[in-house]
Structure formats: structure tokens, C-alpha cells
């Protein structure tokens, strides 16, 4: 009777314990925590003196302790599968209970504490496979009773599941980390349009995300069927820093590099180790020359563009290399490298386009400047002789048709002269030095410009209003340039407003800036064209404005002038309603601001 009651109490105790085990193991996704908790429970319940959570890897048949409690020294120990009690538990999939260690043929003295007499090894199984062993030892021979062993077996089942959850969680966390670093890397790579910077960040991103010591980027030239090394990067912390970096500018024929050809043709990455027998001569020599042990060749393939869906180009390859130790590149490593490779290829393509556009821009500006200088004089000469000719022929002798021709020639001349003058003003502003800047009374400047435009406005029956601040606002700068900027904005308001419009000019100050605005109720500009208004030669051509002549230079001059004076210009406009062109400028220090 007493026994039965005792037994029941024990079972109840055990049930309660497992409830807590389940709670605690279920509450943690931390790998180390699962192991610690398991071992802690096992030792407490069995009264063992020491114990270890041993993992078993099927691949290399290795038994290694992950957590060891009760040993005098930290224990990172391995056991032999064929010669240890732990190994026997794995092989037989049975719990091994040993009451007299010394007489067990599989026991090696270094596998336990010297005072240990008894031990138990309980296999941990998950989905029909042994994934580890719980090992416990004690100096008391009869510590491991059947009840104790049964408890450890049940604990092992629970630990296996918790262990699996924690492993999955750890894997997911690693993948999330990988995604995050991929994201950061690709942002870094596409943050610049300058090729040298793209190459540098690309190589660095590959080295850090794949944790390798050396990365080389090579351009691929399809026409010559060769690759050229354009960048090499070594992790600062990589040892063997004495090893030479591959020479920038070295060229290799693809013919001699079947491994690179394979990657270029299949657009798939592929890994090699230096002692692989099938390695090509060239690649082996390259690897030896740079002390490389493992290498991953990554294709740099651009993704299709919105403009050309078919355009998938291999622009080069990245050689991702490890010189410190042998490195196995997993499926995930390769996927990561390929994803980065395509980012790098796109960034390189962008950089190339950017360089091309910039070069064209420079050529264009240069041509324009040369042309305008060279055109101005001959045009002046031609027109003076034309006037002389007309005068000497006597205007009264011309027919109506001839008079119309003359008018057209004059109009064309006028247009050319405006274009040349605008271009030269622009160039002058860009090259003028700030040495000649002075303090300018901006109220006076604005009033004068408004007055100067009254006649032109009257011709179109426009009303101009002017609103000035009570204080005089001062700006440091070039009066001629600023006058030109204001004048261009007013010219435009007059030009791009149908007859009888209202043009409101306002000047005000806020904080340490002045705000200048010209508002009209004219044709306006639709949103999609507003971005480009301030670019050289851009003309918006809204409906109704076809007849208005211009060069598309006025607003780019305004922008150049305002930005050179430390300000900013912008537009608010709606097609068919009107526009407000505004700019702000910093006020000169301490003056009526
Ligand atoms: P343009 O010589 O053509 O006037 P600008 O550089 O001064 O050159 O202006 C660029 C374009 O911006 C003009 O062609 C016109 O389409 C548009 N624009 C400028 N000012 C106005 C305005 N006040 N209202 C409507 N459109 C304007």
C-alpha cells in the first residue's frame, strides 16, 4: 500500500516535472538554451555528477559535445563512433547503461572523469535518425536506475523536438541575416554611378557577404573572347597578406579557361579547389600564384531592361576566392553570389551609360560654346552687309514679295542673334569669378526690372502688379546676373500668357532668405514636363504655345545664376491655369534681414 502511494507520488512528481520541461523547452528557440535546459534537467533528476549533450553528424560520423556540465574544464570533446559507449548508443540505437565502466571494452579512460564508476548514454532520435546522445556519469554505481533512464529517454524525445525547432529557427534567422546583408550590399552597389566606386563596393560586398579573403572582378569582352581583370579586393583581416594581388589589366583568353567559359555560357556559378584533378592549367597557375585554395566563379549577368526584355548580357565574372583555408561553397552561397552578381552587372551597366551621357554632354557644351563664339562675328558681318545692300538698292524699289523675304531674313537673323547671346551669357555666368560680387539692393533691382518690362507687357495688354517688402533686402552677388535671371522669368510670364493676362511679381523675406515670385495666369505647364524645364534647350510646347519662339535657354540660365548665388529655383504650375516661378536666395548678413 505504502509502495503504491510512493509510486504514485513519484509519477505525479515526474508528470509535473515534464510539464515544466515542456514549458521551458517550448518557450525557447535559442539553440544553446535548449541544450542547457535539457542537460540541467537530466543531471538534476538522475543525480549524475557530470554529463554532456553530444551531437552526431551522419556525414562525417563525428560525435562532438555541444554542452558539458559538471566537468572541471570546459569540454569540447569528440568520441569515436566505433570505440566509445556513446558511439555504441548511436550504432545500436539503444540506451547504454554501464554500472562498471572499467570493465566495459568500449570505454576509454579519457572519455569520463577519473572517479566515474557508472554511466548512461541515451540516443536522441528525430524522424528515425540518431542526431545525438545524452551522456551522464556518476561515481555511484547504482545511480542510473531503470526509472532514471526512462526519464532521460523521455527527456531525449522532447529535447529532439525542441532542438529541431531551435535549429530551424536558427536557419531562418541566418537566412534573414543573409537577406539583410544582400539588401545592404545591393543598396551600396547601386548607390553610385561612378564605375571605379561601383567596382570597389561590388568587390567588397561580395567578400563580406560570402566571408572570403579575396575577390577579383573581370570584364568580359565577347568580341575578343577574353577577360580582363579590372578590380581586386582583399579583406583587410585576411592573413597571408603578403600574397600578391592579381594585376589590374591582366588579360586572359577564354580559350585557356574552360571554367570561366562554362560560367559565361551557362550563366551559372561554379566552384573549384586548387587540388582538383580536372582543373585547367591556367586556372591552377592563377590560383597557386595568389595562394588561393578554393574559388567560386560568379557570372555578372544583367537582368533584362524595361526597354529590352531580351537583353541579358554577361558583362564579366567575379572570382570569389579563399586563401586562408579550404572553403566549401554551398547552394545558398552560390545563390547569394549570383544574386549579387546580377546587381553588380546592372550597376556596371548604369555606370557605363552614365559615363557615355556625361561625355556626350561635355562634347555638346564644348561644341555649343565654340560654335557660338565662331558664329557671332560672321553673322554680324553678313547682316551688316545685308543692311548695306538693302540700303544701296533702295527699299522703295522692292516688290511686296521681296519685302516679305527681307522681313524673313531679318527675323531669322534676330532668332540667331538671341540664341548666340543667350548661349554666351550662360557661358559667361558659368565662368565668372565671384571676386567681383557686391551687396545688392534687391528691392531696387526688382522694381527696375518690372519697370523695364512694362512696355512689352502693355503691347500684350497684360497687367503687372508688384509687391515689395517694407524692408530693403540685400543680397551678395552679381547684379548683372541676377537682373538677367529676373528678366528671363518676366519675359517668360509675358510670352507664355495669352493677351490681357495678369502678372504678379512678389518679393518677401523669411528667416535668412528672400523669396522672389512671378505668377502668371497663362498656358501653364503639365506636371510631366515640369521636371525638365530648367534643362538646357528644353521647351515644353504645351498646346497653344506653338507660335511662341524661344531657345530653351532662359530657364537654365536662371537656374545657373540662382544656384551660383546659393539659392534654389522651382516652379508650381498647372496646364491651362498658370504658373508661379519662384526662387530663394540667402540674404546678405546683418542687413535688414
Ligand atoms: P524659351 O526660350 O523656350 O522660353 P526657357 O528656358 O525660358 O526657354 O523656358 C523653357 C520652357 O519652359 C519654355 O519653352 C516654355 O515651354 C516653358 N515656360 C517657361 N516659362 C513659362 C511660363 N511662365 N508659363 C508657361 N510655360 C513656361
PDB file of N, CA and C in Angstrom, residues 470-542:
ATOM      1  N   UNK A 470       8.478  95.692 -46.719  1.00  0.00           N
ATOM      2  CA  UNK A 470       8.694  97.007 -46.114  1.00  0.00           C
ATOM      3  C   UNK A 470      10.189  97.300 -46.000  1.00  0.00           C
ATOM      4  N   UNK A 471      10.968  96.281 -45.684  1.00  0.00           N
ATOM      5  CA  UNK A 471      12.420  96.466 -45.538  1.00  0.00           C
ATOM      6  C   UNK A 471      13.126  96.287 -46.867  1.00  0.00           C
ATOM      7  N   UNK A 472      14.296  96.913 -46.960  1.00  0.00           N
ATOM      8  CA  UNK A 472      15.107  96.680 -48.151  1.00  0.00           C
ATOM      9  C   UNK A 472      15.887  95.387 -47.935  1.00  0.00           C
ATOM     10  N   UNK A 473      15.844  94.510 -48.912  1.00  0.00           N
ATOM     11  CA  UNK A 473      16.552  93.224 -48.797  1.00  0.00           C
ATOM     12  C   UNK A 473      17.855  93.304 -49.589  1.00  0.00           C
ATOM     13  N   UNK A 474      18.919  92.835 -48.954  1.00  0.00           N
ATOM     14  CA  UNK A 474      20.231  92.856 -49.613  1.00  0.00           C
ATOM     15  C   UNK A 474      20.734  91.441 -49.872  1.00  0.00           C
ATOM     16  N   UNK A 475      21.393  91.318 -51.013  1.00  0.00           N
ATOM     17  CA  UNK A 475      21.944  90.021 -51.401  1.00  0.00           C
ATOM     18  C   UNK A 475      23.369  90.257 -51.880  1.00  0.00           C
ATOM     19  N   UNK A 476      24.272  89.295 -51.606  1.00  0.00           N
ATOM     20  CA  UNK A 476      25.619  89.433 -52.180  1.00  0.00           C
ATOM     21  C   UNK A 476      25.667  88.689 -53.497  1.00  0.00           C
ATOM     22  N   UNK A 477      26.163  89.361 -54.527  1.00  0.00           N
ATOM     23  CA  UNK A 477      26.239  88.650 -55.797  1.00  0.00           C
ATOM     24  C   UNK A 477      26.552  89.549 -56.964  1.00  0.00           C
ATOM     25  N   UNK A 478      26.237  89.037 -58.140  1.00  0.00           N
ATOM     26  CA  UNK A 478      26.483  89.789 -59.368  1.00  0.00           C
ATOM     27  C   UNK A 478      25.165  90.415 -59.814  1.00  0.00           C
ATOM     28  N   UNK A 479      25.098  91.758 -59.813  1.00  0.00           N
ATOM     29  CA  UNK A 479      23.864  92.458 -60.167  1.00  0.00           C
ATOM     30  C   UNK A 479      23.453  92.107 -61.595  1.00  0.00           C
ATOM     31  N   UNK A 480      24.420  92.038 -62.492  1.00  0.00           N
ATOM     32  CA  UNK A 480      24.092  91.779 -63.894  1.00  0.00           C
ATOM     33  C   UNK A 480      23.438  90.407 -64.048  1.00  0.00           C
ATOM     34  N   UNK A 481      24.000  89.421 -63.358  1.00  0.00           N
ATOM     35  CA  UNK A 481      23.451  88.056 -63.473  1.00  0.00           C
ATOM     36  C   UNK A 481      22.051  87.973 -62.872  1.00  0.00           C
ATOM     37  N   UNK A 482      21.889  88.568 -61.690  1.00  0.00           N
ATOM     38  CA  UNK A 482      20.586  88.471 -61.029  1.00  0.00           C
ATOM     39  C   UNK A 482      19.523  89.233 -61.823  1.00  0.00           C
ATOM     40  N   UNK A 483      19.930  90.359 -62.394  1.00  0.00           N
ATOM     41  CA  UNK A 483      18.997  91.127 -63.224  1.00  0.00           C
ATOM     42  C   UNK A 483      18.550  90.251 -64.392  1.00  0.00           C
ATOM     43  N   UNK A 484      19.510  89.586 -64.989  1.00  0.00           N
ATOM     44  CA  UNK A 484      19.208  88.705 -66.129  1.00  0.00           C
ATOM     45  C   UNK A 484      18.222  87.602 -65.726  1.00  0.00           C
ATOM     46  N   UNK A 485      18.413  87.020 -64.545  1.00  0.00           N
ATOM     47  CA  UNK A 485      17.540  85.945 -64.088  1.00  0.00           C
ATOM     48  C   UNK A 485      16.105  86.441 -63.917  1.00  0.00           C
ATOM     49  N   UNK A 486      15.968  87.604 -63.251  1.00  0.00           N
ATOM     50  CA  UNK A 486      14.621  88.169 -63.039  1.00  0.00           C
ATOM     51  C   UNK A 486      13.988  88.492 -64.386  1.00  0.00           C
ATOM     52  N   UNK A 487      14.797  89.065 -65.260  1.00  0.00           N
ATOM     53  CA  UNK A 487      14.304  89.464 -66.567  1.00  0.00           C
ATOM     54  C   UNK A 487      13.803  88.252 -67.349  1.00  0.00           C
ATOM     55  N   UNK A 488      14.543  87.137 -67.290  1.00  0.00           N
ATOM     56  CA  UNK A 488      14.114  85.939 -68.023  1.00  0.00           C
ATOM     57  C   UNK A 488      12.762  85.437 -67.504  1.00  0.00           C
ATOM     58  N   UNK A 489      12.577  85.442 -66.183  1.00  0.00           N
ATOM     59  CA  UNK A 489      11.310  84.970 -65.631  1.00  0.00           C
ATOM     60  C   UNK A 489      10.165  85.869 -66.069  1.00  0.00           C
ATOM     61  N   UNK A 490      10.425  87.172 -66.106  1.00  0.00           N
ATOM     62  CA  UNK A 490       9.360  88.093 -66.514  1.00  0.00           C
ATOM     63  C   UNK A 490       9.080  87.984 -68.014  1.00  0.00           C
ATOM     64  N   UNK A 491      10.135  87.850 -68.802  1.00  0.00           N
ATOM     65  CA  UNK A 491       9.952  87.649 -70.254  1.00  0.00           C
ATOM     66  C   UNK A 491       9.033  86.465 -70.492  1.00  0.00           C
ATOM     67  N   UNK A 492       9.318  85.358 -69.788  1.00  0.00           N
ATOM     68  CA  UNK A 492       8.532  84.138 -69.973  1.00  0.00           C
ATOM     69  C   UNK A 492       7.067  84.340 -69.586  1.00  0.00           C
ATOM     70  N   UNK A 493       6.850  85.017 -68.438  1.00  0.00           N
ATOM     71  CA  UNK A 493       5.476  85.249 -67.981  1.00  0.00           C
ATOM     72  C   UNK A 493       4.718  86.025 -69.060  1.00  0.00           C
ATOM     73  N   UNK A 494       5.394  86.999 -69.649  1.00  0.00           N
ATOM     74  CA  UNK A 494       4.741  87.805 -70.692  1.00  0.00           C
ATOM     75  C   UNK A 494       4.491  86.950 -71.943  1.00  0.00           C
ATOM     76  N   UNK A 495       5.522  86.177 -72.307  1.00  0.00           N
ATOM     77  CA  UNK A 495       5.436  85.359 -73.534  1.00  0.00           C
ATOM     78  C   UNK A 495       4.387  84.263 -73.427  1.00  0.00           C
ATOM     79  N   UNK A 496       4.378  83.552 -72.292  1.00  0.00           N
ATOM     80  CA  UNK A 496       3.543  82.350 -72.177  1.00  0.00           C
ATOM     81  C   UNK A 496       2.193  82.610 -71.506  1.00  0.00           C
ATOM     82  N   UNK A 497       1.683  83.858 -71.678  1.00  0.00           N
ATOM     83  CA  UNK A 497       0.343  84.174 -71.184  1.00  0.00           C
ATOM     84  C   UNK A 497      -0.435  84.804 -72.340  1.00  0.00           C
ATOM     85  N   UNK A 498      -1.624  84.304 -72.640  1.00  0.00           N
ATOM     86  CA  UNK A 498      -2.405  84.912 -73.725  1.00  0.00           C
ATOM     87  C   UNK A 498      -2.705  86.384 -73.401  1.00  0.00           C
ATOM     88  N   UNK A 499      -2.884  87.183 -74.451  1.00  0.00           N
ATOM     89  CA  UNK A 499      -3.084  88.634 -74.286  1.00  0.00           C
ATOM     90  C   UNK A 499      -4.079  88.949 -73.175  1.00  0.00           C
ATOM     91  N   UNK A 500      -3.804  90.085 -72.485  1.00  0.00           N
ATOM     92  CA  UNK A 500      -4.720  90.555 -71.434  1.00  0.00           C
ATOM     93  C   UNK A 500      -4.576  89.789 -70.139  1.00  0.00           C
ATOM     94  N   UNK A 501      -3.405  89.231 -69.886  1.00  0.00           N
ATOM     95  CA  UNK A 501      -3.211  88.431 -68.670  1.00  0.00           C
ATOM     96  C   UNK A 501      -2.831  89.271 -67.463  1.00  0.00           C
ATOM     97  N   UNK A 502      -2.675  88.551 -66.330  1.00  0.00           N
ATOM     98  CA  UNK A 502      -2.272  89.223 -65.091  1.00  0.00           C
ATOM     99  C   UNK A 502      -0.954  88.628 -64.616  1.00  0.00           C
ATOM    100  N   UNK A 503       0.040  89.501 -64.430  1.00  0.00           N
ATOM    101  CA  UNK A 503       1.348  89.032 -63.974  1.00  0.00           C
ATOM    102  C   UNK A 503       1.666  89.685 -62.636  1.00  0.00           C
ATOM    103  N   UNK A 504       1.821  88.822 -61.606  1.00  0.00           N
ATOM    104  CA  UNK A 504       2.057  89.363 -60.262  1.00  0.00           C
ATOM    105  C   UNK A 504       3.477  89.049 -59.818  1.00  0.00           C
ATOM    106  N   UNK A 505       4.204  90.115 -59.480  1.00  0.00           N
ATOM    107  CA  UNK A 505       5.586  89.935 -59.029  1.00  0.00           C
ATOM    108  C   UNK A 505       5.626  90.228 -57.532  1.00  0.00           C
ATOM    109  N   UNK A 506       6.234  89.290 -56.773  1.00  0.00           N
ATOM    110  CA  UNK A 506       6.261  89.469 -55.310  1.00  0.00           C
ATOM    111  C   UNK A 506       7.669  89.247 -54.777  1.00  0.00           C
ATOM    112  N   UNK A 507       8.039  90.089 -53.822  1.00  0.00           N
ATOM    113  CA  UNK A 507       9.311  89.898 -53.123  1.00  0.00           C
ATOM    114  C   UNK A 507       9.015  89.898 -51.631  1.00  0.00           C
ATOM    115  N   UNK A 508       9.567  88.930 -50.908  1.00  0.00           N
ATOM    116  CA  UNK A 508       9.345  88.892 -49.460  1.00  0.00           C
ATOM    117  C   UNK A 508      10.557  88.265 -48.791  1.00  0.00           C
ATOM    118  N   UNK A 509      10.579  88.264 -47.462  1.00  0.00           N
ATOM    119  CA  UNK A 509      11.719  87.670 -46.748  1.00  0.00           C
ATOM    120  C   UNK A 509      11.213  86.752 -45.656  1.00  0.00           C
ATOM    121  N   UNK A 510      11.929  85.677 -45.454  1.00  0.00           N
ATOM    122  CA  UNK A 510      11.581  84.766 -44.368  1.00  0.00           C
ATOM    123  C   UNK A 510      12.872  84.160 -43.842  1.00  0.00           C
ATOM    124  N   UNK A 511      12.998  84.240 -42.527  1.00  0.00           N
ATOM    125  CA  UNK A 511      14.227  83.801 -41.899  1.00  0.00           C
ATOM    126  C   UNK A 511      15.418  84.444 -42.608  1.00  0.00           C
ATOM    127  N   UNK A 512      16.399  83.777 -43.010  1.00  0.00           N
ATOM    128  CA  UNK A 512      17.549  84.479 -43.579  1.00  0.00           C
ATOM    129  C   UNK A 512      17.561  84.409 -45.107  1.00  0.00           C
ATOM    130  N   UNK A 513      16.345  84.316 -45.662  1.00  0.00           N
ATOM    131  CA  UNK A 513      16.284  84.206 -47.121  1.00  0.00           C
ATOM    132  C   UNK A 513      15.297  85.211 -47.696  1.00  0.00           C
ATOM    133  N   UNK A 514      15.481  85.514 -48.986  1.00  0.00           N
ATOM    134  CA  UNK A 514      14.430  86.267 -49.667  1.00  0.00           C
ATOM    135  C   UNK A 514      13.719  85.313 -50.611  1.00  0.00           C
ATOM    136  N   UNK A 515      12.448  85.638 -50.855  1.00  0.00           N
ATOM    137  CA  UNK A 515      11.667  84.822 -51.776  1.00  0.00           C
ATOM    138  C   UNK A 515      11.165  85.718 -52.897  1.00  0.00           C
ATOM    139  N   UNK A 516      11.472  85.345 -54.142  1.00  0.00           N
ATOM    140  CA  UNK A 516      11.013  86.114 -55.289  1.00  0.00           C
ATOM    141  C   UNK A 516      10.066  85.238 -56.102  1.00  0.00           C
ATOM    142  N   UNK A 517       8.904  85.802 -56.504  1.00  0.00           N
ATOM    143  CA  UNK A 517       7.931  85.003 -57.260  1.00  0.00           C
ATOM    144  C   UNK A 517       7.376  85.802 -58.430  1.00  0.00           C
ATOM    145  N   UNK A 518       7.192  85.111 -59.542  1.00  0.00           N
ATOM    146  CA  UNK A 518       6.473  85.699 -60.669  1.00  0.00           C
ATOM    147  C   UNK A 518       5.311  84.769 -60.983  1.00  0.00           C
ATOM    148  N   UNK A 519       4.108  85.298 -60.842  1.00  0.00           N
ATOM    149  CA  UNK A 519       2.927  84.464 -61.089  1.00  0.00           C
ATOM    150  C   UNK A 519       2.206  84.960 -62.328  1.00  0.00           C
ATOM    151  N   UNK A 520       1.799  84.061 -63.200  1.00  0.00           N
ATOM    152  CA  UNK A 520       1.006  84.457 -64.365  1.00  0.00           C
ATOM    153  C   UNK A 520      -0.233  83.588 -64.456  1.00  0.00           C
ATOM    154  N   UNK A 521      -1.181  84.017 -65.276  1.00  0.00           N
ATOM    155  CA  UNK A 521      -2.366  83.173 -65.483  1.00  0.00           C
ATOM    156  C   UNK A 521      -2.410  82.704 -66.938  1.00  0.00           C
ATOM    157  N   UNK A 522      -1.222  82.205 -67.393  1.00  0.00           N
ATOM    158  CA  UNK A 522      -1.060  81.833 -68.796  1.00  0.00           C
ATOM    159  C   UNK A 522      -1.298  80.359 -69.097  1.00  0.00           C
ATOM    160  N   UNK A 523      -0.538  79.863 -70.076  1.00  0.00           N
ATOM    161  CA  UNK A 523      -0.755  78.499 -70.580  1.00  0.00           C
ATOM    162  C   UNK A 523      -0.417  77.423 -69.537  1.00  0.00           C
ATOM    163  N   UNK A 524       0.537  77.737 -68.678  1.00  0.00           N
ATOM    164  CA  UNK A 524       0.927  76.739 -67.671  1.00  0.00           C
ATOM    165  C   UNK A 524       1.703  75.581 -68.285  1.00  0.00           C
ATOM    166  N   UNK A 525       2.149  74.687 -67.445  1.00  0.00           N
ATOM    167  CA  UNK A 525       2.957  73.538 -67.919  1.00  0.00           C
ATOM    168  C   UNK A 525       2.440  72.298 -67.209  1.00  0.00           C
ATOM    169  N   UNK A 526       2.211  71.218 -67.977  1.00  0.00           N
ATOM    170  CA  UNK A 526       1.697  70.000 -67.342  1.00  0.00           C
ATOM    171  C   UNK A 526       2.793  69.337 -66.501  1.00  0.00           C
ATOM    172  N   UNK A 527       2.341  68.615 -65.489  1.00  0.00           N
ATOM    173  CA  UNK A 527       3.256  68.067 -64.466  1.00  0.00           C
ATOM    174  C   UNK A 527       4.421  67.275 -65.075  1.00  0.00           C
ATOM    175  N   UNK A 528       4.115  66.438 -66.084  1.00  0.00           N
ATOM    176  CA  UNK A 528       5.168  65.554 -66.585  1.00  0.00           C
ATOM    177  C   UNK A 528       6.285  66.311 -67.295  1.00  0.00           C
ATOM    178  N   UNK A 529       6.041  67.566 -67.676  1.00  0.00           N
ATOM    179  CA  UNK A 529       7.101  68.310 -68.360  1.00  0.00           C
ATOM    180  C   UNK A 529       7.857  69.230 -67.419  1.00  0.00           C
ATOM    181  N   UNK A 530       7.329  69.372 -66.197  1.00  0.00           N
ATOM    182  CA  UNK A 530       7.930  70.368 -65.294  1.00  0.00           C
ATOM    183  C   UNK A 530       9.368  70.041 -64.888  1.00  0.00           C
ATOM    184  N   UNK A 531       9.643  68.741 -64.732  1.00  0.00           N
ATOM    185  CA  UNK A 531      10.972  68.334 -64.266  1.00  0.00           C
ATOM    186  C   UNK A 531      12.093  68.838 -65.169  1.00  0.00           C
ATOM    187  N   UNK A 532      11.810  68.891 -66.458  1.00  0.00           N
ATOM    188  CA  UNK A 532      12.901  69.170 -67.403  1.00  0.00           C
ATOM    189  C   UNK A 532      13.024  70.639 -67.775  1.00  0.00           C
ATOM    190  N   UNK A 533      12.088  71.455 -67.280  1.00  0.00           N
ATOM    191  CA  UNK A 533      12.044  72.867 -67.699  1.00  0.00           C
ATOM    192  C   UNK A 533      13.381  73.582 -67.604  1.00  0.00           C
ATOM    193  N   UNK A 534      14.142  73.261 -66.550  1.00  0.00           N
ATOM    194  CA  UNK A 534      15.359  74.026 -66.301  1.00  0.00           C
ATOM    195  C   UNK A 534      16.576  73.439 -67.028  1.00  0.00           C
ATOM    196  N   UNK A 535      16.345  72.430 -67.880  1.00  0.00           N
ATOM    197  CA  UNK A 535      17.469  71.849 -68.632  1.00  0.00           C
ATOM    198  C   UNK A 535      17.757  72.681 -69.876  1.00  0.00           C
ATOM    199  N   UNK A 536      19.023  72.589 -70.290  1.00  0.00           N
ATOM    200  CA  UNK A 536      19.444  73.311 -71.496  1.00  0.00           C
ATOM    201  C   UNK A 536      18.562  72.928 -72.678  1.00  0.00           C
ATOM    202  N   UNK A 537      18.131  73.911 -73.437  1.00  0.00           N
ATOM    203  CA  UNK A 537      17.395  73.724 -74.696  1.00  0.00           C
ATOM    204  C   UNK A 537      16.022  73.087 -74.547  1.00  0.00           C
ATOM    205  N   UNK A 538      15.569  72.859 -73.336  1.00  0.00           N
ATOM    206  CA  UNK A 538      14.252  72.211 -73.228  1.00  0.00           C
ATOM    207  C   UNK A 538      13.135  73.225 -73.418  1.00  0.00           C
ATOM    208  N   UNK A 539      12.161  72.871 -74.259  1.00  0.00           N
ATOM    209  CA  UNK A 539      10.976  73.714 -74.457  1.00  0.00           C
ATOM    210  C   UNK A 539       9.754  72.822 -74.254  1.00  0.00           C
ATOM    211  N   UNK A 540       8.804  73.284 -73.441  1.00  0.00           N
ATOM    212  CA  UNK A 540       7.705  72.410 -73.032  1.00  0.00           C
ATOM    213  C   UNK A 540       6.658  72.181 -74.118  1.00  0.00           C
ATOM    214  N   UNK A 541       6.434  73.151 -74.998  1.00  0.00           N
ATOM    215  CA  UNK A 541       5.474  73.006 -76.097  1.00  0.00           C
ATOM    216  C   UNK A 541       4.103  72.516 -75.647  1.00  0.00           C
ATOM    217  N   UNK A 542       3.505  73.284 -74.769  1.00  0.00           N
ATOM    218  CA  UNK A 542       2.130  72.995 -74.353  1.00  0.00           C
ATOM    219  C   UNK A 542       1.190  73.419 -75.480  1.00  0.00           C
TER     220      UNK A 542
END
